[in-house]
CSV table of C-alpha atoms and ligand atoms in Angstrom, one decimal:
chain,number,residue,atom,x,y,z
A,1,MET,CA,-115.3,25.7,263.5
A,2,SER,CA,-113.2,23.3,265.5
A,3,GLU,CA,-109.9,24.5,264.0
A,4,ARG,CA,-110.8,28.0,264.8
A,5,VAL,CA,-111.6,26.9,268.5
A,6,ARG,CA,-108.3,25.2,268.6
A,7,GLU,CA,-106.6,28.3,267.6
A,8,LEU,CA,-108.5,30.3,270.2
A,9,TYR,CA,-107.5,27.7,272.9
A,10,LEU,CA,-103.9,28.0,272.1
A,11,GLN,CA,-104.3,31.9,271.9
A,12,VAL,CA,-105.9,32.1,275.4
A,13,LEU,CA,-103.5,29.6,276.9
A,14,LYS,CA,-100.4,31.6,275.5
A,15,SER,CA,-101.9,34.8,277.1
A,16,ALA,CA,-102.6,33.0,280.4
A,17,ARG,CA,-99.1,31.6,280.4
A,18,ARG,CA,-97.5,34.8,279.7
A,19,GLN,CA,-99.4,36.5,282.5
A,20,PHE,CA,-98.8,33.6,284.9
A,21,SER,CA,-95.1,33.8,284.2
A,22,ARG,CA,-94.8,37.2,286.0
A,23,GLY,CA,-94.7,35.1,289.1
A,24,LEU,CA,-91.1,34.4,288.3
A,25,ASP,CA,-90.4,37.9,289.6
A,26,GLN,CA,-92.3,37.4,292.9
A,27,GLY,CA,-89.4,35.5,294.6
A,28,GLY,CA,-90.0,33.0,297.2
A,29,ASP,CA,-92.4,30.2,297.0
A,30,VAL,CA,-94.4,31.9,294.2
A,31,ALA,CA,-91.3,32.1,291.9
A,32,ALA,CA,-90.3,28.6,292.7
A,33,GLU,CA,-93.7,27.2,292.0
A,34,THR,CA,-94.0,29.2,288.8
A,35,ALA,CA,-90.9,27.9,287.5
A,36,ARG,CA,-92.1,24.4,288.3
A,37,VAL,CA,-95.5,25.1,286.4
A,38,LEU,CA,-93.7,26.6,283.3
A,39,ASP,CA,-91.4,23.5,283.2
A,40,LEU,CA,-94.5,21.2,283.0
A,41,PHE,CA,-96.2,23.2,280.4
A,42,PRO,CA,-96.8,21.7,277.0
A,43,ASP,CA,-95.1,23.3,274.0
A,44,LEU,CA,-97.9,25.5,272.7
A,45,ASP,CA,-96.2,26.1,269.4
A,46,HIS,CA,-96.2,22.3,268.8
A,47,PRO,CA,-99.2,21.3,271.0
A,48,PRO,CA,-100.0,17.6,271.5
A,49,PRO,CA,-103.3,16.5,269.9
A,50,PHE,CA,-106.3,17.8,272.0
A,51,THR,CA,-110.0,17.5,271.6
A,52,VAL,CA,-112.2,20.6,271.7
A,53,PRO,CA,-115.0,20.0,274.1
A,54,GLU,CA,-118.7,20.2,273.1
A,55,PRO,CA,-120.0,24.0,273.5
A,56,LYS,CA,-121.8,24.7,276.8
A,57,PRO,CA,-124.1,27.7,275.7
A,58,SER,CA,-126.3,27.2,278.7
A,59,HIS,CA,-123.7,27.2,281.4
A,60,PRO,CA,-125.0,29.5,284.2
A,61,LEU,CA,-121.7,31.5,284.4
A,62,LEU,CA,-121.7,32.2,280.7
A,63,THR,CA,-123.8,35.2,280.8
A,64,PRO,CA,-122.0,37.0,283.6
A,65,LEU,CA,-118.7,36.0,282.1
A,66,SER,CA,-119.6,37.5,278.7
A,67,ALA,CA,-120.7,40.7,280.3
A,68,PHE,CA,-117.4,40.9,282.3
A,69,LEU,CA,-115.4,40.2,279.2
A,70,LYS,CA,-117.2,43.0,277.3
A,71,GLN,CA,-115.8,45.4,280.0
A,72,HIS,CA,-112.5,43.8,280.0
A,73,PRO,CA,-111.8,43.0,276.3
A,74,ASP,CA,-108.1,42.8,276.5
A,75,LEU,CA,-107.7,40.9,279.7
A,76,VAL,CA,-107.3,37.6,278.0
A,77,PRO,CA,-107.5,38.0,274.1
A,78,GLY,CA,-109.6,35.6,272.5
A,79,LEU,CA,-111.5,34.4,275.8
A,80,ALA,CA,-114.8,36.1,274.8
A,81,GLU,CA,-115.0,34.3,271.5
A,82,LEU,CA,-114.0,31.0,273.2
A,83,ALA,CA,-116.5,31.3,276.0
A,84,PRO,CA,-119.1,29.0,274.8
A,85,PHE,CA,-116.4,26.3,274.4
A,86,LEU,CA,-114.8,26.5,277.8
A,87,PRO,CA,-114.1,23.2,279.6
A,88,TRP,CA,-116.0,24.3,282.8
A,89,THR,CA,-115.4,22.2,286.0
A,90,TYR,CA,-116.9,22.5,289.4
A,91,ASN,CA,-116.3,19.5,291.7
A,92,TYR,CA,-117.9,20.5,294.9
A,93,ALA,CA,-121.2,18.9,296.2
A,94,PRO,CA,-123.8,21.7,296.5
A,95,ARG,CA,-123.6,23.5,299.9
A,96,ALA,CA,-126.8,23.8,302.2
A,97,ASP,CA,-125.5,27.2,303.3
A,98,ASP,CA,-124.7,28.5,299.8
A,99,PRO,CA,-126.8,26.4,297.5
A,100,ASN,CA,-126.5,28.3,294.2
A,101,LEU,CA,-122.6,28.9,294.5
A,102,HIS,CA,-121.9,26.8,291.4
A,103,GLU,CA,-123.8,29.4,289.4
A,104,ARG,CA,-121.7,32.3,290.9
A,105,MET,CA,-118.1,30.5,290.9
A,106,GLY,CA,-116.5,28.1,288.5
A,107,TRP,CA,-113.3,27.6,286.5
A,108,PHE,CA,-112.4,26.1,283.3
A,109,GLU,CA,-109.5,23.9,283.1
A,110,PHE,CA,-107.2,23.8,279.9
A,111,ILE,CA,-104.4,21.4,281.2
A,112,GLY,CA,-105.2,18.5,283.5
A,113,PRO,CA,-106.3,15.1,284.1
A,114,ASP,CA,-109.6,15.7,282.6
A,115,ALA,CA,-108.8,18.8,280.5
A,116,PRO,CA,-108.5,19.1,276.8
A,117,LEU,CA,-104.8,19.0,277.2
A,118,HIS,CA,-104.1,15.9,279.1
A,119,SER,CA,-101.7,16.1,282.0
A,120,LEU,CA,-101.2,14.0,285.2
A,121,GLU,CA,-98.6,16.6,286.4
A,122,LEU,CA,-100.0,19.9,286.0
A,123,GLY,CA,-103.4,21.6,286.3
A,124,PHE,CA,-103.9,24.9,284.8
A,125,GLY,CA,-107.0,27.1,284.1
A,126,ILE,CA,-108.9,30.2,284.8
A,127,GLY,CA,-111.4,30.8,287.6
A,128,PHE,CA,-114.3,33.3,287.5
A,129,SER,CA,-116.5,34.5,290.0
A,130,THR,CA,-119.5,36.9,290.1
A,131,GLY,CA,-119.5,39.5,292.9
A,132,ASN,CA,-119.9,38.8,296.4
A,133,VAL,CA,-118.6,35.2,296.4
A,134,THR,CA,-117.0,33.6,299.5
A,135,TYR,CA,-114.9,30.6,298.6
A,136,ARG,CA,-114.7,28.8,301.9
A,137,PRO,CA,-111.8,27.1,303.6
A,138,HIS,CA,-110.6,24.2,301.6
A,139,ILE,CA,-107.5,22.1,301.1
A,140,HIS,CA,-105.9,19.9,298.5
A,141,PRO,CA,-102.6,17.9,298.1
A,142,ALA,CA,-101.7,19.9,295.1
A,143,ALA,CA,-99.4,23.0,295.5
A,144,GLU,CA,-101.4,25.9,294.0
A,145,ILE,CA,-100.7,29.5,292.6
A,146,TYR,CA,-103.4,32.0,292.0
A,147,CYS,CA,-102.5,34.8,289.6
A,148,ILE,CA,-105.1,37.5,290.1
A,149,LEU,CA,-106.3,39.1,286.9
A,150,ALA,CA,-109.4,41.0,288.1
A,151,GLY,CA,-111.2,41.7,291.3
A,152,HIS,CA,-110.0,42.1,294.9
A,153,GLY,CA,-110.4,40.1,297.9
A,154,ASP,CA,-109.2,38.9,301.3
A,155,TYR,CA,-107.2,35.8,300.7
A,156,HIS,CA,-106.6,33.5,303.7
A,157,VAL,CA,-103.7,31.0,303.7
A,158,ASP,CA,-103.1,29.0,306.9
A,159,GLY,CA,-104.4,31.8,309.2
A,160,GLU,CA,-102.9,34.8,307.4
A,161,VAL,CA,-105.0,37.4,305.5
A,162,ARG,CA,-103.9,39.4,302.7
A,163,ARG,CA,-105.8,41.9,300.6
A,164,LEU,CA,-105.1,41.0,297.1
A,165,GLY,CA,-105.9,42.4,293.6
A,166,PRO,CA,-105.0,42.4,290.0
A,167,GLY,CA,-101.2,41.5,289.4
A,168,ASP,CA,-100.9,39.7,292.9
A,169,PHE,CA,-100.2,36.2,293.4
A,170,SER,CA,-100.9,33.8,296.1
A,171,TYR,CA,-99.2,30.5,296.8
A,172,HIS,CA,-100.9,27.6,298.6
A,173,ALA,CA,-98.7,24.8,299.7
A,174,PRO,CA,-99.9,21.2,299.6
A,175,PHE,CA,-102.8,20.9,302.3
A,176,ALA,CA,-102.7,24.5,303.3
A,177,ILE,CA,-106.1,25.7,304.4
A,178,HIS,CA,-107.0,28.5,302.0
A,179,ALA,CA,-110.1,30.7,301.5
A,180,ALA,CA,-111.0,33.7,299.5
A,181,ILE,CA,-113.7,36.4,300.4
A,182,ARG,CA,-114.3,38.5,297.3
A,183,GLY,CA,-115.9,41.9,297.2
A,184,ASP,CA,-118.9,43.1,295.0
A,185,GLU,CA,-117.0,43.0,291.6
A,186,PRO,CA,-116.5,39.8,289.3
A,187,GLY,CA,-113.1,38.1,289.9
A,188,MET,CA,-110.8,36.3,287.5
A,189,ASN,CA,-107.8,34.3,288.5
A,190,ILE,CA,-105.4,32.0,286.6
A,191,TYR,CA,-104.6,29.1,288.7
A,192,SER,CA,-102.1,26.2,288.6
A,193,TRP,CA,-101.9,22.8,290.3
A,194,THR,CA,-98.7,20.7,290.8
A,195,GLY,CA,-98.0,17.5,292.6
A,196,ASP,CA,-101.2,15.2,293.2
A,197,VAL,CA,-103.4,17.0,290.6
A,198,VAL,CA,-105.8,13.9,290.6
A,199,THR,CA,-107.2,14.3,294.2
A,200,LEU,CA,-109.9,16.9,294.3
A,201,SER,CA,-110.2,19.8,296.6
A,202,LYS,CA,-112.5,19.6,299.6
A,203,TYR,CA,-114.0,22.0,302.2
A,204,VAL,CA,-112.4,21.6,305.6
A,205,ASP,CA,-115.9,22.0,307.2
A,206,GLU,CA,-117.1,19.1,305.0
A,207,GLY,CA,-118.9,16.6,307.1
A,208,ILE,CA,-119.2,18.8,310.1
B,1,FE2,FE1,-107.1,25.7,296.2
């Protein structure tokens, strides 16, 4: 089983890298940051050793994710079969004003400090949210790109708002305040972090 899961990891990562690499055509900060990310990518044809995590069949996002992937089977080939083995990460403390947010929004990190493919220079994964999720304003020292695969939303970056959907990219410079207000459909984004990938993101209203 674990050999099959390793194959799926690499299949999903190759698909995500291919889709993410369209950022090179976007020009500006997105293209420059995409090039940086691709430079830091491990060689997926000759990957370093990595450990497949234990399956998490009871993760609260697994059911909505599986339903979403049934409707979008070609979005990321292999992802539906890999779903029980995803390295889910959600680092925020619960919010009093949105207490079950972690059951509606999450991400799985394939490359990063705590990910199956270890890196202290690159974070790379896929985020998923159910409908009607607001990802409130937050900051982190890493530079970030979202490559939107599914769902539409209003993406706020340092006071500017853009309506984005599948095929669009969003670049967040280190410490840029950014937020996403998504509509009633599920959303899926590939994301990358470079620079300080160890310091966690935090809400800008934390402690207020
Ligand atoms: Fe971010």
